[in-house]
mmCIF file of N, CA and C in Angstrom:
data_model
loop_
_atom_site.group_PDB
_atom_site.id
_atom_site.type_symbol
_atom_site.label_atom_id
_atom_site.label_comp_id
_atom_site.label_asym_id
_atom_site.label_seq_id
_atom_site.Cartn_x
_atom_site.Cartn_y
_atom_site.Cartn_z
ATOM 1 N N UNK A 1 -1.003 17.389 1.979
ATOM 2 C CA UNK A 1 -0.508 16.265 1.203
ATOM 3 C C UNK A 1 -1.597 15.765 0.270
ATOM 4 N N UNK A 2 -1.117 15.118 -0.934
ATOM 5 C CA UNK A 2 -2.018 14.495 -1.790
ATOM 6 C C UNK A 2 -2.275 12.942 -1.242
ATOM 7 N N UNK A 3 -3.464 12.911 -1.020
ATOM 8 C CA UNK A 3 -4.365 11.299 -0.902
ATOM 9 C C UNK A 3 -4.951 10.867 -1.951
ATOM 10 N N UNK A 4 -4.735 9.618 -2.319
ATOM 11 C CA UNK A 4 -5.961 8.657 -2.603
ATOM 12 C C UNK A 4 -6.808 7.373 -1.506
ATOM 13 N N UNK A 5 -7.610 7.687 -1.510
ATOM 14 C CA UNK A 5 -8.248 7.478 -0.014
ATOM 15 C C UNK A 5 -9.292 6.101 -0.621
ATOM 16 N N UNK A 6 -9.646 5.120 0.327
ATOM 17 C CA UNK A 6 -10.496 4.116 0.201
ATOM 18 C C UNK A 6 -10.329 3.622 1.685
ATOM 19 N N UNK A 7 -11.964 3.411 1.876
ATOM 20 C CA UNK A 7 -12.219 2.884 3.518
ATOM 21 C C UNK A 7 -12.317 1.289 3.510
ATOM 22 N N UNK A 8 -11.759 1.144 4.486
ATOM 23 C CA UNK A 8 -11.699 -0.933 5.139
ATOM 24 C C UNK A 8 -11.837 -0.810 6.296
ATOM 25 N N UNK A 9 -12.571 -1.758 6.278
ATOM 26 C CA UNK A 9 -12.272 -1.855 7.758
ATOM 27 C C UNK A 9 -12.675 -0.706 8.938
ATOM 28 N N UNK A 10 -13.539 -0.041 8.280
ATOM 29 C CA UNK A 10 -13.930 1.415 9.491
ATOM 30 C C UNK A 10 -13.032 2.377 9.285
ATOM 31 N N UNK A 11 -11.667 2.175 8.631
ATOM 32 C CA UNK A 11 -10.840 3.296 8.732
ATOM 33 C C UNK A 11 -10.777 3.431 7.276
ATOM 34 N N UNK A 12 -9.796 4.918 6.901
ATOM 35 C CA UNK A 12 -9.887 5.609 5.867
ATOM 36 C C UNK A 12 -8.489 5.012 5.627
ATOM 37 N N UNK A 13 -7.912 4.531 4.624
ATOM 38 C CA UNK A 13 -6.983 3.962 3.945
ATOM 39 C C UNK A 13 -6.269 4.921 2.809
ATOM 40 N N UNK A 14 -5.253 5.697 3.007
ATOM 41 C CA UNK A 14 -4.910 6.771 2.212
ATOM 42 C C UNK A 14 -3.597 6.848 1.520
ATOM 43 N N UNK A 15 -3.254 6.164 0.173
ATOM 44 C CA UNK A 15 -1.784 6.252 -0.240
ATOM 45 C C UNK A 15 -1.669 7.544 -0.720
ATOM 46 N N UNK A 16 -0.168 8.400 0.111
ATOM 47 C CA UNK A 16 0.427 9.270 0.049
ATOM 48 C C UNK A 16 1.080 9.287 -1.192
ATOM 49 N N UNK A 17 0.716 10.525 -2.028
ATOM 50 C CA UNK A 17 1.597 10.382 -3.178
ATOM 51 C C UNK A 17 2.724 10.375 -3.675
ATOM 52 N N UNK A 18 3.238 9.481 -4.319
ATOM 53 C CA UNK A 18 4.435 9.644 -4.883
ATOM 54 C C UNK A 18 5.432 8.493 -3.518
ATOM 55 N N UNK A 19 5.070 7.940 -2.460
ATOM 56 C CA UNK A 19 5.277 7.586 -1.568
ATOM 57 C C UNK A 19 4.884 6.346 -1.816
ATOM 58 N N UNK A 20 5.811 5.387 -0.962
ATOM 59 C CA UNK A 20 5.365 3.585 -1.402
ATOM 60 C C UNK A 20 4.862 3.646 0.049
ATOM 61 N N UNK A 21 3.579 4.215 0.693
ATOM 62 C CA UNK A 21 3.160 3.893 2.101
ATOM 63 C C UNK A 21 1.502 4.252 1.708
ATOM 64 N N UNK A 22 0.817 3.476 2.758
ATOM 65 C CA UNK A 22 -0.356 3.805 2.646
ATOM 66 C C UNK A 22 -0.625 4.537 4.530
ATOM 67 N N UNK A 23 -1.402 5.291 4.464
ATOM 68 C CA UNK A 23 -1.745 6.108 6.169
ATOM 69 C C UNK A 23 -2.612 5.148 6.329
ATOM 70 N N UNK A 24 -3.123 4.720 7.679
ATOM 71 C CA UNK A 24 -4.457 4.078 8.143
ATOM 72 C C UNK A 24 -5.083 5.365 9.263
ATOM 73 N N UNK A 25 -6.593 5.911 8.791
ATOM 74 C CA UNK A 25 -6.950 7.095 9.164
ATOM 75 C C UNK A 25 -8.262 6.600 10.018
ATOM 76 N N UNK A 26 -8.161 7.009 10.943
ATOM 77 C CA UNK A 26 -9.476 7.241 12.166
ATOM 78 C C UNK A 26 -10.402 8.276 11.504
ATOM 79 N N UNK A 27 -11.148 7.683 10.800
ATOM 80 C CA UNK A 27 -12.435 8.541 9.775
ATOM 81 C C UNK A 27 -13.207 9.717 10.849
ATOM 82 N N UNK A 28 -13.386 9.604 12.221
ATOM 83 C CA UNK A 28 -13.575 10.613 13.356
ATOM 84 C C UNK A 28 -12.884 11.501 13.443
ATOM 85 N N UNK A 29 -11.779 11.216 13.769
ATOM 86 C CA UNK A 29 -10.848 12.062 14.369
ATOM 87 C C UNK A 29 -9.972 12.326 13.128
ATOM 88 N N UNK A 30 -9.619 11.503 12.042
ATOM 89 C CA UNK A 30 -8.187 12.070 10.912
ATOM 90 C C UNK A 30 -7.354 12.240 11.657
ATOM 91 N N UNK A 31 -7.124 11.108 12.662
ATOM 92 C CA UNK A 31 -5.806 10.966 13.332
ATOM 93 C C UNK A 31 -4.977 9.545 12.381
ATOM 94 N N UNK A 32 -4.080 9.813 12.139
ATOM 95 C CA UNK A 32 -3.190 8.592 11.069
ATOM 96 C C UNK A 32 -3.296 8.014 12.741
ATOM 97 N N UNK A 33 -3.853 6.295 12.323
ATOM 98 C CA UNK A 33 -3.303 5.897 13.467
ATOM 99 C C UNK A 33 -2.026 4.283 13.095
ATOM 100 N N UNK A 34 -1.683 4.347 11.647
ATOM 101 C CA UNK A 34 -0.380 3.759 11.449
ATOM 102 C C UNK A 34 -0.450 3.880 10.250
ATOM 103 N N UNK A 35 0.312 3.290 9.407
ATOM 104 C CA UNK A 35 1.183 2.947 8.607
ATOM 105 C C UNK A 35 1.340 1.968 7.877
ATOM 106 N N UNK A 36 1.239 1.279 6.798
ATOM 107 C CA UNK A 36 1.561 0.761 5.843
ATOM 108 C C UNK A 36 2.495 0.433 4.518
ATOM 109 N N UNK A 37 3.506 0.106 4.951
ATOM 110 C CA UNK A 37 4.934 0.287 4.224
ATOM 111 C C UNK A 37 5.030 -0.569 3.392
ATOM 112 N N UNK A 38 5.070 -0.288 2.196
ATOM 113 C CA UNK A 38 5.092 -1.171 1.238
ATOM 114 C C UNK A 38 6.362 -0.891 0.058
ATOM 115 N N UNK A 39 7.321 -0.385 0.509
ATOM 116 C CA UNK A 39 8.656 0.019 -0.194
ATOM 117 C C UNK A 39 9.182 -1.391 -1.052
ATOM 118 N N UNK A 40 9.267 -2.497 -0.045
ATOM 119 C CA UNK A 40 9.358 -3.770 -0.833
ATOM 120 C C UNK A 40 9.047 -3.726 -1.763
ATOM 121 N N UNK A 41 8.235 -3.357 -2.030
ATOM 122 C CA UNK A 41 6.868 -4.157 -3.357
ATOM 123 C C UNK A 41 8.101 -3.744 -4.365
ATOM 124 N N UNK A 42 8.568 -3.091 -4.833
ATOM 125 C CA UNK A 42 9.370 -2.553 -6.167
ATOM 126 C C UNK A 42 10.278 -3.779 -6.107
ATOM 127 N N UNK A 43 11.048 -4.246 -5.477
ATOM 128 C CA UNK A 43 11.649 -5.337 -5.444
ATOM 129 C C UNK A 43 11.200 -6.811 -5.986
ATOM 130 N N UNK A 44 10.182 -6.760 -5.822
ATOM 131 C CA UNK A 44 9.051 -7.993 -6.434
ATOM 132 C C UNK A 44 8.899 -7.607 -7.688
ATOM 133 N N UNK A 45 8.730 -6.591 -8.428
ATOM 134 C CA UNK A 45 7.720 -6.645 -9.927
ATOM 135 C C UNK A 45 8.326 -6.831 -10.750
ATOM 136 N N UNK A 46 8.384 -7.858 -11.724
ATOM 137 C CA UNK A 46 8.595 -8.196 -12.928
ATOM 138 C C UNK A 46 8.941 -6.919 -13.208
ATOM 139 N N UNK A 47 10.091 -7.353 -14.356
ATOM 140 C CA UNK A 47 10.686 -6.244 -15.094
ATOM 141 C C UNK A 47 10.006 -6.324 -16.320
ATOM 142 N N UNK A 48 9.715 -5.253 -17.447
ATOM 143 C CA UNK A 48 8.914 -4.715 -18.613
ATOM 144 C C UNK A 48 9.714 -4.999 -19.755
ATOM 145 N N UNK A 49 9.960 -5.500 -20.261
ATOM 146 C CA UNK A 49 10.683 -5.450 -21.491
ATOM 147 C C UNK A 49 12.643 -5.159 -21.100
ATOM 148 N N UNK A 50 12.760 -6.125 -20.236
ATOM 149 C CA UNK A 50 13.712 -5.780 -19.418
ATOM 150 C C UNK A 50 14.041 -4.252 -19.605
ATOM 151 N N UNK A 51 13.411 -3.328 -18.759
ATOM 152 C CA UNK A 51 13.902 -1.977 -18.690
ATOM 153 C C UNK A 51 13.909 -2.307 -17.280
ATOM 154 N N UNK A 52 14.949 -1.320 -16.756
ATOM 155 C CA UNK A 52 14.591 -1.043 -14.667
ATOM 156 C C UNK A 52 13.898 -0.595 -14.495
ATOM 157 N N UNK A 53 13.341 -0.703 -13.196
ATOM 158 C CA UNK A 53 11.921 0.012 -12.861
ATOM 159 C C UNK A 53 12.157 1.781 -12.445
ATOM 160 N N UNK A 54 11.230 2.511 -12.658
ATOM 161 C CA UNK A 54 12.151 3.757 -13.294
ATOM 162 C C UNK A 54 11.527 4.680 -11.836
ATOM 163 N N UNK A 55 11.984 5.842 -11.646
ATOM 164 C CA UNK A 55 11.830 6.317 -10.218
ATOM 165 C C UNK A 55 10.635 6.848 -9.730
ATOM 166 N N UNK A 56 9.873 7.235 -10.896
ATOM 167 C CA UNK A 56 8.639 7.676 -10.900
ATOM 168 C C UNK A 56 7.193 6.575 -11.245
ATOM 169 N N UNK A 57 7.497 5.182 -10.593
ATOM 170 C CA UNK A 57 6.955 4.207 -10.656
ATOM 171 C C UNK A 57 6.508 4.183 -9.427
ATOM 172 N N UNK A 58 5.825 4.690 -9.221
ATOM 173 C CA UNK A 58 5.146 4.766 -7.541
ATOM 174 C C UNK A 58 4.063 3.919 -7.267
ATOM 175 N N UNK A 59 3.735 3.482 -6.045
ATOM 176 C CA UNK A 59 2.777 3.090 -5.509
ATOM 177 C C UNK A 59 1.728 4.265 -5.658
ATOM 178 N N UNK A 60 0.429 3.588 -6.460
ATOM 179 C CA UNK A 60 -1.012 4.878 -6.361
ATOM 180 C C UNK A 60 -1.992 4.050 -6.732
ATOM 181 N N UNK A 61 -2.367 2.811 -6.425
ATOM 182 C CA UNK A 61 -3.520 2.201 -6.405
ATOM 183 C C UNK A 61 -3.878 1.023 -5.131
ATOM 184 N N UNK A 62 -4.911 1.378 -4.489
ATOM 185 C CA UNK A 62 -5.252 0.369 -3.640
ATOM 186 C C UNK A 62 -6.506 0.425 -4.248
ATOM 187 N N UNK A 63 -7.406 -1.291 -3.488
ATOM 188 C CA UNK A 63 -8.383 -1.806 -4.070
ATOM 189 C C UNK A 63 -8.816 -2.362 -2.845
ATOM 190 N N UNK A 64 -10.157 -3.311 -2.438
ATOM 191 C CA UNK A 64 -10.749 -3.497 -1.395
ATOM 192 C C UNK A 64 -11.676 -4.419 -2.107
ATOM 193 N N UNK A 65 -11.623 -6.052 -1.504
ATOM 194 C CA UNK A 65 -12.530 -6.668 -2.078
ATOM 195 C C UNK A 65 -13.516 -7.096 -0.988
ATOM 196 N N UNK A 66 -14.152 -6.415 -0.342
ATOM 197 C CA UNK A 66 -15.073 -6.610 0.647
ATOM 198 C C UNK A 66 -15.432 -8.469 1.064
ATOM 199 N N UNK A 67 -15.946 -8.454 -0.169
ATOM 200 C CA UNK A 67 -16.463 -10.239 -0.049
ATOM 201 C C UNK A 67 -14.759 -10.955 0.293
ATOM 202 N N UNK A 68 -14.592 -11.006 -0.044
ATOM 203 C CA UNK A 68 -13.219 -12.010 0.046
ATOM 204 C C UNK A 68 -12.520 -11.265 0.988
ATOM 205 N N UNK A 69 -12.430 -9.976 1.832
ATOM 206 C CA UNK A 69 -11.542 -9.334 2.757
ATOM 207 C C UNK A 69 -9.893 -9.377 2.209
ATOM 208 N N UNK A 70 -9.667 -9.217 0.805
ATOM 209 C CA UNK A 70 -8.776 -9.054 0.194
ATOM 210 C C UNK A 70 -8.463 -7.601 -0.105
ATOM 211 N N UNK A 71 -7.298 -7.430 -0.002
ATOM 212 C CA UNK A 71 -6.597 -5.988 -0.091
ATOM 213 C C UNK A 71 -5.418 -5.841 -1.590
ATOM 214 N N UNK A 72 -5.668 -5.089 -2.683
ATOM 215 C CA UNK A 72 -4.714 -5.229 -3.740
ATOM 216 C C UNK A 72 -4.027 -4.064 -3.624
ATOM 217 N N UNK A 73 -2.869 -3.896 -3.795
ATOM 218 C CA UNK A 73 -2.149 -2.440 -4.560
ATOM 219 C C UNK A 73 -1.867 -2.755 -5.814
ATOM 220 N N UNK A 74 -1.136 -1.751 -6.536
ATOM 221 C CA UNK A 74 -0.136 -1.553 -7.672
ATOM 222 C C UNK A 74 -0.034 0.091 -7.826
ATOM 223 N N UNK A 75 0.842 0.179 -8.806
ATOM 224 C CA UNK A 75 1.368 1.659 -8.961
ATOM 225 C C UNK A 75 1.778 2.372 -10.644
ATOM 226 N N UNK A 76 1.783 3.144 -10.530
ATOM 227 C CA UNK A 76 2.230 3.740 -11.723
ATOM 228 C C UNK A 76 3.129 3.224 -12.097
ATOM 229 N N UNK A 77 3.154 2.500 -13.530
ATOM 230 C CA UNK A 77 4.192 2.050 -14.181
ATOM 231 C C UNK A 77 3.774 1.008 -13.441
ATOM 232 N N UNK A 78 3.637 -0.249 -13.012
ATOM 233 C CA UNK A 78 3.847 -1.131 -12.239
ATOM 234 C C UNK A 78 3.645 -2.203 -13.490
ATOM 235 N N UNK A 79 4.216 -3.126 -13.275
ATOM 236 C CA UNK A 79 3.625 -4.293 -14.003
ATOM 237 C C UNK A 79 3.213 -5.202 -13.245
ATOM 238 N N UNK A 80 2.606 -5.605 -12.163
ATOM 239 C CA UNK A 80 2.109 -6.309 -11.038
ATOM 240 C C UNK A 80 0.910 -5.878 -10.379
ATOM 241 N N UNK A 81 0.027 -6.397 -10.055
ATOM 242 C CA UNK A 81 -1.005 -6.252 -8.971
ATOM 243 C C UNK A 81 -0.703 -7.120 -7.851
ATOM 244 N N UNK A 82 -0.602 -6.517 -7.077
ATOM 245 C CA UNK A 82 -0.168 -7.117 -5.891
ATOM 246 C C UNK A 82 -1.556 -7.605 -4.307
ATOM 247 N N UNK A 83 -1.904 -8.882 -3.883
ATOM 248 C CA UNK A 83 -2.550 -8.721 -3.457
ATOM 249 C C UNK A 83 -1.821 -8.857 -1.627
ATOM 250 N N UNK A 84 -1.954 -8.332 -0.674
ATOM 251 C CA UNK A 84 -1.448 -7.636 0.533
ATOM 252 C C UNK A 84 -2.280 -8.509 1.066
ATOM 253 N N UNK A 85 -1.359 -8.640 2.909
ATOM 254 C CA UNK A 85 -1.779 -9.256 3.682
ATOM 255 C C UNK A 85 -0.904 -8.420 4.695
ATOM 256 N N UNK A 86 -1.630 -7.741 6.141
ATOM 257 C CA UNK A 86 -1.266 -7.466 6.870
ATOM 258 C C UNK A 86 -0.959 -8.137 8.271
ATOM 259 N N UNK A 87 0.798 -7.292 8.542
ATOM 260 C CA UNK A 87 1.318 -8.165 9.822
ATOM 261 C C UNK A 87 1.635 -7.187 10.917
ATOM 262 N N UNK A 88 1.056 -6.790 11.954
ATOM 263 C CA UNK A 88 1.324 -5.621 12.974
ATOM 264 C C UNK A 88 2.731 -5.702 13.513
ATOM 265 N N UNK A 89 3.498 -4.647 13.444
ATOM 266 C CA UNK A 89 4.776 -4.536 13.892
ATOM 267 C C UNK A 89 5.363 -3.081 14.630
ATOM 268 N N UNK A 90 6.023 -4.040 16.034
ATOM 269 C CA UNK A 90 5.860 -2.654 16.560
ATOM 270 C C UNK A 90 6.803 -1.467 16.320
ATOM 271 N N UNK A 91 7.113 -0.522 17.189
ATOM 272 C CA UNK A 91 8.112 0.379 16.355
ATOM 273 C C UNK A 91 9.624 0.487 15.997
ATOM 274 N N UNK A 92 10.001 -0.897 16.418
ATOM 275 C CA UNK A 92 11.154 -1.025 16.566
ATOM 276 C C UNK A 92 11.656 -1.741 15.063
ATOM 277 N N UNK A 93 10.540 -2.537 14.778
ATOM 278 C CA UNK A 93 10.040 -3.170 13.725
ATOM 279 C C UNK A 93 10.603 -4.705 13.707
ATOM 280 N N UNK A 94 9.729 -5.230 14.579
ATOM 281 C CA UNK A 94 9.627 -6.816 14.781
ATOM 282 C C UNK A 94 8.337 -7.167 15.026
ATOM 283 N N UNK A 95 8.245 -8.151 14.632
ATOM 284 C CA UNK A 95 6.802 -8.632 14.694
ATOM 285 C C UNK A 95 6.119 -9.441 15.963
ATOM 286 N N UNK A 96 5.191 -8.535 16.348
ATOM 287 C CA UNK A 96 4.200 -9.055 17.288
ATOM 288 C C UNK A 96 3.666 -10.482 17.504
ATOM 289 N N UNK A 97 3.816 -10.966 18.416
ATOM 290 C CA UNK A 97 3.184 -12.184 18.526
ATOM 291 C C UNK A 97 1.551 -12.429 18.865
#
């Protein structure tokens, strides 16, 4: 598979291309040990000159602001930078207390 890869947090942070998900990678082992789903996000972005957002508008940028422990995406075609906040959920997909 194609990666674009950036480390946080000890782990290797890898958006799959063409895919609205990012892998979270055990830099030891390159065991994916979850997931990052960010399919939403297309639903949020301002529209361009009112055109629809077109299919090949993918998620392919993450960012890492160390000092501030801030996390950004955006994507091809995107008109948004988006800054992320993570919520652990288990597999059923409800959120952990």
């Amino acid at each position: 598979a194609d990666l674009l890869a950036l480390t946080v947090g000890g782990e290797v942070w890898a958006n799959v291309l063409e895919r609205d998900c990012i892998a979270r990678i055990n830099p030891e082992t390159g065991v994916v040990v979850g997931w990052i789903m960010l399919g939403g996000l297309r639903d949020r972005m301002d529209p361009v000159a009112g055109r629809p957002v077109r299919r090949d508008a993918v998620l392919n940028g993450i960012a890492y602001d160390a000092e501030k422990d801030r996390v950004f995406v955006t994507g091809k075609l995107w008109s948004n930078l988006f800054e992320i906040r993570l919520e652990e959920v288990d597999q059923a997909g409800s959120i952990n207390d």
